[in-house]
Short mmCIF file of C-alpha atoms and ligand atoms in Angstrom, two decimals:
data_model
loop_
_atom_site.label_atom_id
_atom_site.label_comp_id
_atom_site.label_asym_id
_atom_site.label_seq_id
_atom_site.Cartn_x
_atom_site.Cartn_y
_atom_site.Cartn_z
CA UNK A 154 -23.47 30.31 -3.24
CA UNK A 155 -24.76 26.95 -2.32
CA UNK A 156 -23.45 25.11 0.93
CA UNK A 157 -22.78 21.46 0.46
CA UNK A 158 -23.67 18.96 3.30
CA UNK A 159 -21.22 15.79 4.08
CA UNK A 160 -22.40 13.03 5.90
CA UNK A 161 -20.65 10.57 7.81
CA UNK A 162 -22.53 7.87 9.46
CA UNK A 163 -20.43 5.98 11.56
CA UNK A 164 -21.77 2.46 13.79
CA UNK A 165 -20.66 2.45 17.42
CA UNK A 166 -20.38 -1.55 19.25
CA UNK A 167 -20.23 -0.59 23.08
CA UNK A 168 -17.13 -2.96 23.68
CA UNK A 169 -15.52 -5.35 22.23
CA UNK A 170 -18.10 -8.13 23.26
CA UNK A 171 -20.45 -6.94 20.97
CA UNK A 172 -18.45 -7.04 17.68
CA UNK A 173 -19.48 -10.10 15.15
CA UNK A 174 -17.05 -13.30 15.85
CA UNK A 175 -14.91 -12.42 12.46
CA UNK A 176 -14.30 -8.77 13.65
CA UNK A 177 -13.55 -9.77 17.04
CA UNK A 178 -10.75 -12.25 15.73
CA UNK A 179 -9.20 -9.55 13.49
CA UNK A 180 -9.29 -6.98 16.36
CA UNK A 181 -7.17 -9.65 18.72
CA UNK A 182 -4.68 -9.90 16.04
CA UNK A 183 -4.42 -6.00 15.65
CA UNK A 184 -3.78 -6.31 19.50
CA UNK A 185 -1.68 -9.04 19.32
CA UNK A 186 0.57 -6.65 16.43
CA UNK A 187 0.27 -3.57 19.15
CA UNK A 188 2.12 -5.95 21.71
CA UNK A 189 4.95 -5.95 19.79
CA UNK A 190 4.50 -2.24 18.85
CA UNK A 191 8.23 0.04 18.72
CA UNK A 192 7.32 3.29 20.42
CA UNK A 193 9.69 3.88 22.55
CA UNK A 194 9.52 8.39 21.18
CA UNK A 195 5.40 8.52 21.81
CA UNK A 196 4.56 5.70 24.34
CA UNK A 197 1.21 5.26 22.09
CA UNK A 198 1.40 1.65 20.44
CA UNK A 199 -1.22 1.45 17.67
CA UNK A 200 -2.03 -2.49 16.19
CA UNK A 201 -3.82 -3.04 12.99
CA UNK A 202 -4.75 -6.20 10.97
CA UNK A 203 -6.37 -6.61 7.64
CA UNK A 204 -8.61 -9.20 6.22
CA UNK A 205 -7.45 -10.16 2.47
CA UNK A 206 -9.79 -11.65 0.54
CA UNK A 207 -7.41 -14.72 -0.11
CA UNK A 208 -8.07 -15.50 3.83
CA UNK A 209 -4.86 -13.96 4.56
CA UNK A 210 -4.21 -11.93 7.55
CA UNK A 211 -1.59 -9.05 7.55
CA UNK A 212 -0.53 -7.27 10.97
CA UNK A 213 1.57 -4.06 12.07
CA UNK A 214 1.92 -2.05 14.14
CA UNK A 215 3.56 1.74 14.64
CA UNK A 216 7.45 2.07 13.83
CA UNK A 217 9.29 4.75 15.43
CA UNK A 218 12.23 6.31 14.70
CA UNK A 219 14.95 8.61 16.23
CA UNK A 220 14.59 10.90 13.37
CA UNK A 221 10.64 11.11 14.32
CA UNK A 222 9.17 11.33 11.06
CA UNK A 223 11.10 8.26 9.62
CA UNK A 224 8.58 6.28 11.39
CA UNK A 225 5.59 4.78 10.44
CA UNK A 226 2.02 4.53 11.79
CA UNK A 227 0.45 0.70 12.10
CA UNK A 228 -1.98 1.10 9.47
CA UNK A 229 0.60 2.24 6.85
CA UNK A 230 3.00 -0.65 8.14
CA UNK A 231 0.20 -3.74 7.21
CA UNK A 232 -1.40 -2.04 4.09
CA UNK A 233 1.84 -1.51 2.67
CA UNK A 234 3.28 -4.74 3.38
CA UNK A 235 -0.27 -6.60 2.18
CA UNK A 236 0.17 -4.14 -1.24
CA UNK A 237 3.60 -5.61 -1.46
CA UNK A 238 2.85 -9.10 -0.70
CA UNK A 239 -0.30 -9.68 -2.03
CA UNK A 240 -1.07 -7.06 -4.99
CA UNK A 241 -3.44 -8.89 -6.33
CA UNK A 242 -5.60 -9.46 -3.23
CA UNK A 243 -8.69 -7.28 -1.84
CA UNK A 244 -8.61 -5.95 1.25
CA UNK A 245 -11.56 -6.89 3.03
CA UNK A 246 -11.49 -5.04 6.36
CA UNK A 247 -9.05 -3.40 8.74
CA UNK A 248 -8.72 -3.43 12.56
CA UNK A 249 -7.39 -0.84 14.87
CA UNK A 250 -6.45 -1.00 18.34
CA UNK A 251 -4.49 2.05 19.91
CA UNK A 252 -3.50 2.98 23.21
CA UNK A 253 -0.72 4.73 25.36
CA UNK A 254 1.49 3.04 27.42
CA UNK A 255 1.27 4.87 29.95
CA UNK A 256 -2.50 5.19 31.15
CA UNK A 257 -5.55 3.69 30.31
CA UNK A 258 -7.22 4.91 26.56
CA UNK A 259 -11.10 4.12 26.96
CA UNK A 260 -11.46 6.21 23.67
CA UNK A 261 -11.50 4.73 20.15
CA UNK A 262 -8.54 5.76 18.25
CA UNK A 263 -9.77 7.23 14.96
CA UNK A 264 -6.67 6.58 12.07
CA UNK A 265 -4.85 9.37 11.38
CA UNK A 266 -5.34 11.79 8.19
CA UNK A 267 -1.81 10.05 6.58
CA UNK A 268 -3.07 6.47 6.94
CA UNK A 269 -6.63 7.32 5.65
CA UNK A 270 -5.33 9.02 2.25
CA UNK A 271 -2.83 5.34 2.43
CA UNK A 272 -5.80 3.63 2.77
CA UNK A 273 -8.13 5.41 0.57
CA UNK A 274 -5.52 4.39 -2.51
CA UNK A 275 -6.26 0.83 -2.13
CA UNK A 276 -9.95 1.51 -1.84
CA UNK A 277 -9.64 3.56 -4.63
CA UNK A 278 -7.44 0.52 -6.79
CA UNK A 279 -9.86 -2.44 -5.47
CA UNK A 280 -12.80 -0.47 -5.98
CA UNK A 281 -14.65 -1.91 -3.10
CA UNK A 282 -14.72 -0.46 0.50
CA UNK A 283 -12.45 -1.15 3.15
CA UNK A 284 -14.59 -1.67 6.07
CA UNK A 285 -12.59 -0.28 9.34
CA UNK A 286 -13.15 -0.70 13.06
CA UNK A 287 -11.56 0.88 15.38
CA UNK A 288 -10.95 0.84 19.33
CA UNK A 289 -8.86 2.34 22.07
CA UNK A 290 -7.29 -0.67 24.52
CA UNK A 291 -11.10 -1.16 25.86
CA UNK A 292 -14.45 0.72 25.46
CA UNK A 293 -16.26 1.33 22.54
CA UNK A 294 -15.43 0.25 18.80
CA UNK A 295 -16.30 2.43 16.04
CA UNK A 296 -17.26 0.90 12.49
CA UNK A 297 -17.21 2.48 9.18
CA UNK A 298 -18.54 1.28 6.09
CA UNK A 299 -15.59 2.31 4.36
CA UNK A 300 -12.70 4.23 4.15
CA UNK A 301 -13.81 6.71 1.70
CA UNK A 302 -16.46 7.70 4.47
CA UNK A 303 -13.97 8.59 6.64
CA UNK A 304 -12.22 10.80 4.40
CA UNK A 305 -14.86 13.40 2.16
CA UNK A 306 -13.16 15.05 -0.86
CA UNK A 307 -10.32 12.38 -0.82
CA UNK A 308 -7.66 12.82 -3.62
CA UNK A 309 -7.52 10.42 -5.73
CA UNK A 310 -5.77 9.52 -9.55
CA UNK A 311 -9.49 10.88 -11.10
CA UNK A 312 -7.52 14.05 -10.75
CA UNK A 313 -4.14 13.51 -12.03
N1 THU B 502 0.04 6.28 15.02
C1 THU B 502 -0.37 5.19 14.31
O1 THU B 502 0.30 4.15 14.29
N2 THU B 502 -1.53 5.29 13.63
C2 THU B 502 -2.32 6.40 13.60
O2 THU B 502 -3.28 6.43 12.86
C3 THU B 502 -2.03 7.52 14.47
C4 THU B 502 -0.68 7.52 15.10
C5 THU B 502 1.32 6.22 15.73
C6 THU B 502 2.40 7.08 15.15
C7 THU B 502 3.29 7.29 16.34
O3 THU B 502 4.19 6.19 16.42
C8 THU B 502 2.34 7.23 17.53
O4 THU B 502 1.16 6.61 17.06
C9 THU B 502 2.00 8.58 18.11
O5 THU B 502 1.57 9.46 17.13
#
């Protein structure tokens, strides 16, 4: 029996101040997208934005439904819209801003296991990393280098 060690080495910015000029823009338009947010089931609006490498920016945010799992998280919203627009393009990096609406989230807001399998395909297609950041409404931003570092054993089409 051997036991197998995964790493994940994750950056942390302290706030929002700190993050490079570039980031910082893509993170206000992943806030901008959480504004407009439907969450009217959870009262926890999540905003996300993604840097093409075309120079095109594509926002969403989370879509809820009456029939909860007919909605969608933000990250799923924009990646699937940018795969749908924009097949072609690489997806540079991704911004995440998530909160509730009903008290203060000082926390960064990790993307769930659903979005980082949805966002491991693209990876996975582009074959270059997706960098991610990722906040609650203030407080620290995490960075990672890219999605696959956020997900260990991901599945992929190497095993289909
Ligand atoms: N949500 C996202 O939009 N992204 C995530 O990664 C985690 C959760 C949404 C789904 C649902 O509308 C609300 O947050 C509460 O789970």
């Amino acid at each position: 029996m051997k036991e197998v060690k995964i790493e994940c080495i994750l950056q942390a910015y302290d706030d929002f101040d700190e993050l490079p000029t570039e980031v910082a823009s893509l993170m206000t338009k992943a806030s901008e997208a959480r504004g407009k947010s439907y969450s009217p089931y959870s009262n926890f609006s999540v905003g996300a934005a993604l840097l093409l490498d075309n120079g095109e920016i594509i926002t969403g945010n989370n879509q809820e439904n009456a029939s909860y799992p007919s909605g969608l998280c933000a990250e799923r919203t924009a990646i699937y819209y940018a795969g749908s627009q924009y097949p072609d393009a690489k997806i540079i990096r991704m911004a995440i801003i998530a909160g509730s609406n009903i008290r203060p989230t000082m926390s960064p807001i990790p993307p769930c296991g659903a979005c980082r399998q949805a966002i491991a395909e693209y990876e996975v297609k582009q074959n270059e990393p997706i960098e991610l950041y990722f906040m609650g409404e203030t407080g620290k931003v995490v960075r990672s280098e890219s999605l696959a570092n956020l997900l260990p054993l991901l599945f992929d089409k190497s095993f289909l």
